Amino acid sequence: MTEEMPQHVGYRLRPVRPRRGPRTGRALVGMGLALSLALAGGAAGAVGAMSITGGTTAVTVANGVAAHTTISEIAANVQPSVVSITANSPGAQATGSGVVLRADGMIVTNDHVVADATGITVKFSDGKTSPARVVGTSADNDLAVIKASRVGQVVPATLGDSRNLAAGDTVVAIGSPLGLDGSVTAGIVSALNRAVQETGGAVIQNAIQTDAAINPGNSGGALADGTGAIVGINTAIATTGTEAGSIGVGFAIPAELVRTVTDQIITSSASVTD
C-alpha cells in the first residue's frame, strides 16, 4: 500500500549539507531554515528547496541472512568501511563521509560533498589519512566515487539490498556528523520508496526514510541494516524553523542505485584511462 505524504504548509525541504569549516564564516552551511531537507554534506550555497512524495510501508520478504543482535555488533562490522572526507574548495572547507567500495581505495560519497573540490583528504577508521581524487560523479543521483592514493588494510563494505527492508526494521547510521568521525546512531526504517527532489538538483527515487539521527557531515556515510550490510548512503535530513539538527526524518540513497551508479562510474573511468 502506498501513502502519499501530505503537503506541509509552511514547511520547506532542503538537501543535507556537510559541515563547513571556519573559512566559510558559518558554523553550519546548508542546514534547513523552515521544515528543510538539508544535505548532510556539500558545497555552500547549493542548498535548494526540496519536496518528498510517495512512500510505502509494505512488508518485504527477508533475505534469510541472520541479523546481528546488537547495535554495537553492527557498528563494529561497518565502521572499518566508513571514512571521513575533507573537501577543500576556494574559500571553503567541507566535511562529509564516505564508504569504501574496494580494497584499491575506491570510495563512494555524495556528489554534493566533493562538488567543486580542489583538494580532498580521506581519513580511515584507523586514523590514517590519504589524499584522494574524484574518479567520477553523477550529479543527477547525488553520488560520486573518489579514490584514495595511499591505501593500507582497508575493509570494503558489503552492499546489501534495500528491497529486503520493511518499515520498522533497525538501521544504523555511521559517519562524521559535525566532523566527529566514526559516530554511530541507530533508529528504524520509517518508510520506503520516498521520492526526494531538490529544486534544480538531484532527484532521489526510492529513498529510505529513517529516524536515525543524521546531521551535517553524515552525507555520504553508511546506513546499515541488521546484518551489517550497507543498504543506503545517507544524504538528507528534514529540519524545522531555526533548528539545525536532526528531527528524526532522514533520507538515504538505496544500495541498488548506489551499486548501479558506482559501477558505471568506475567502468567509465577505466575505459578512459586504459
PDB file of N, CA and C in Angstrom, residues 9 22 40 49 58 68 71 74 80 111 125 127 138 140 170 176 184 213 259 268:
ATOM      1  N   VAL A   9       2.062  22.803   4.789  1.00  0.00           N
ATOM      2  CA  VAL A   9       2.032  24.250   4.654  1.00  0.00           C
ATOM      3  C   VAL A   9       3.060  24.855   5.598  1.00  0.00           C
ATOM      4  N   PRO A  22      35.731  26.689   9.214  1.00  0.00           N
ATOM      5  CA  PRO A  22      35.684  28.077   9.650  1.00  0.00           C
ATOM      6  C   PRO A  22      35.889  29.079   8.541  1.00  0.00           C
ATOM      7  N   ALA A  40      23.340  16.440   3.977  1.00  0.00           N
ATOM      8  CA  ALA A  40      24.213  16.122   5.102  1.00  0.00           C
ATOM      9  C   ALA A  40      25.655  16.342   4.746  1.00  0.00           C
ATOM     10  N   ALA A  49      15.316  24.230  -2.318  1.00  0.00           N
ATOM     11  CA  ALA A  49      14.090  23.664  -1.765  1.00  0.00           C
ATOM     12  C   ALA A  49      13.867  22.272  -2.316  1.00  0.00           C
ATOM     13  N   ALA A  58       4.948  -1.326   3.044  1.00  0.00           N
ATOM     14  CA  ALA A  58       4.690  -2.731   2.740  1.00  0.00           C
ATOM     15  C   ALA A  58       5.774  -3.617   3.333  1.00  0.00           C
ATOM     16  N   HIS A  68      22.612  -9.171  13.121  1.00  0.00           N
ATOM     17  CA  HIS A  68      23.398  -9.001  14.329  1.00  0.00           C
ATOM     18  C   HIS A  68      22.435  -8.688  15.471  1.00  0.00           C
ATOM     19  N   ILE A  71      23.315  -3.222  18.393  1.00  0.00           N
ATOM     20  CA  ILE A  71      23.782  -2.085  17.605  1.00  0.00           C
ATOM     21  C   ILE A  71      25.303  -2.065  17.572  1.00  0.00           C
ATOM     22  N   ILE A  74      26.657  -4.366  14.917  1.00  0.00           N
ATOM     23  CA  ILE A  74      26.503  -3.792  13.579  1.00  0.00           C
ATOM     24  C   ILE A  74      27.566  -2.730  13.355  1.00  0.00           C
ATOM     25  N   PRO A  80      34.860  -0.032  10.090  1.00  0.00           N
ATOM     26  CA  PRO A  80      36.112  -0.082   9.333  1.00  0.00           C
ATOM     27  C   PRO A  80      35.962   0.293   7.861  1.00  0.00           C
ATOM     28  N   ASP A 111      27.759  13.431  -4.282  1.00  0.00           N
ATOM     29  CA  ASP A 111      28.303  14.430  -5.195  1.00  0.00           C
ATOM     30  C   ASP A 111      28.412  15.780  -4.503  1.00  0.00           C
ATOM     31  N   SER A 125      39.218   4.607   9.260  1.00  0.00           N
ATOM     32  CA  SER A 125      38.787   4.304  10.627  1.00  0.00           C
ATOM     33  C   SER A 125      39.959   4.091  11.578  1.00  0.00           C
ATOM     34  N   GLY A 127      42.529   5.971  11.649  1.00  0.00           N
ATOM     35  CA  GLY A 127      43.145   7.270  11.868  1.00  0.00           C
ATOM     36  C   GLY A 127      44.102   7.705  10.782  1.00  0.00           C
ATOM     37  N   SER A 138      27.947  11.606 -10.438  1.00  0.00           N
ATOM     38  CA  SER A 138      26.616  11.608 -11.039  1.00  0.00           C
ATOM     39  C   SER A 138      25.784  12.615 -10.254  1.00  0.00           C
ATOM     40  N   ASP A 140      23.044  13.954 -11.016  1.00  0.00           N
ATOM     41  CA  ASP A 140      21.612  13.642 -11.059  1.00  0.00           C
ATOM     42  C   ASP A 140      21.195  12.701  -9.935  1.00  0.00           C
ATOM     43  N   THR A 170      15.407  -2.256  12.094  1.00  0.00           N
ATOM     44  CA  THR A 170      16.502  -1.494  12.689  1.00  0.00           C
ATOM     45  C   THR A 170      17.530  -1.120  11.628  1.00  0.00           C
ATOM     46  N   SER A 176      30.414  11.045   9.882  1.00  0.00           N
ATOM     47  CA  SER A 176      31.164  12.098  10.573  1.00  0.00           C
ATOM     48  C   SER A 176      30.311  13.348  10.783  1.00  0.00           C
ATOM     49  N   VAL A 184      28.117   6.855  15.595  1.00  0.00           N
ATOM     50  CA  VAL A 184      27.096   5.834  15.353  1.00  0.00           C
ATOM     51  C   VAL A 184      25.763   6.293  15.934  1.00  0.00           C
ATOM     52  N   ALA A 213      19.438   9.441  13.779  1.00  0.00           N
ATOM     53  CA  ALA A 213      19.929  10.819  13.738  1.00  0.00           C
ATOM     54  C   ALA A 213      20.990  10.986  12.653  1.00  0.00           C
ATOM     55  N   ARG A 259      24.948   0.907  -6.157  1.00  0.00           N
ATOM     56  CA  ARG A 259      25.712  -0.123  -6.864  1.00  0.00           C
ATOM     57  C   ARG A 259      25.740   0.146  -8.371  1.00  0.00           C
ATOM     58  N   SER A 268      33.478   3.428 -16.540  1.00  0.00           N
ATOM     59  CA  SER A 268      33.738   4.518 -17.483  1.00  0.00           C
ATOM     60  C   SER A 268      35.121   5.099 -17.263  1.00  0.00           C
TER      61      SER A 268
END
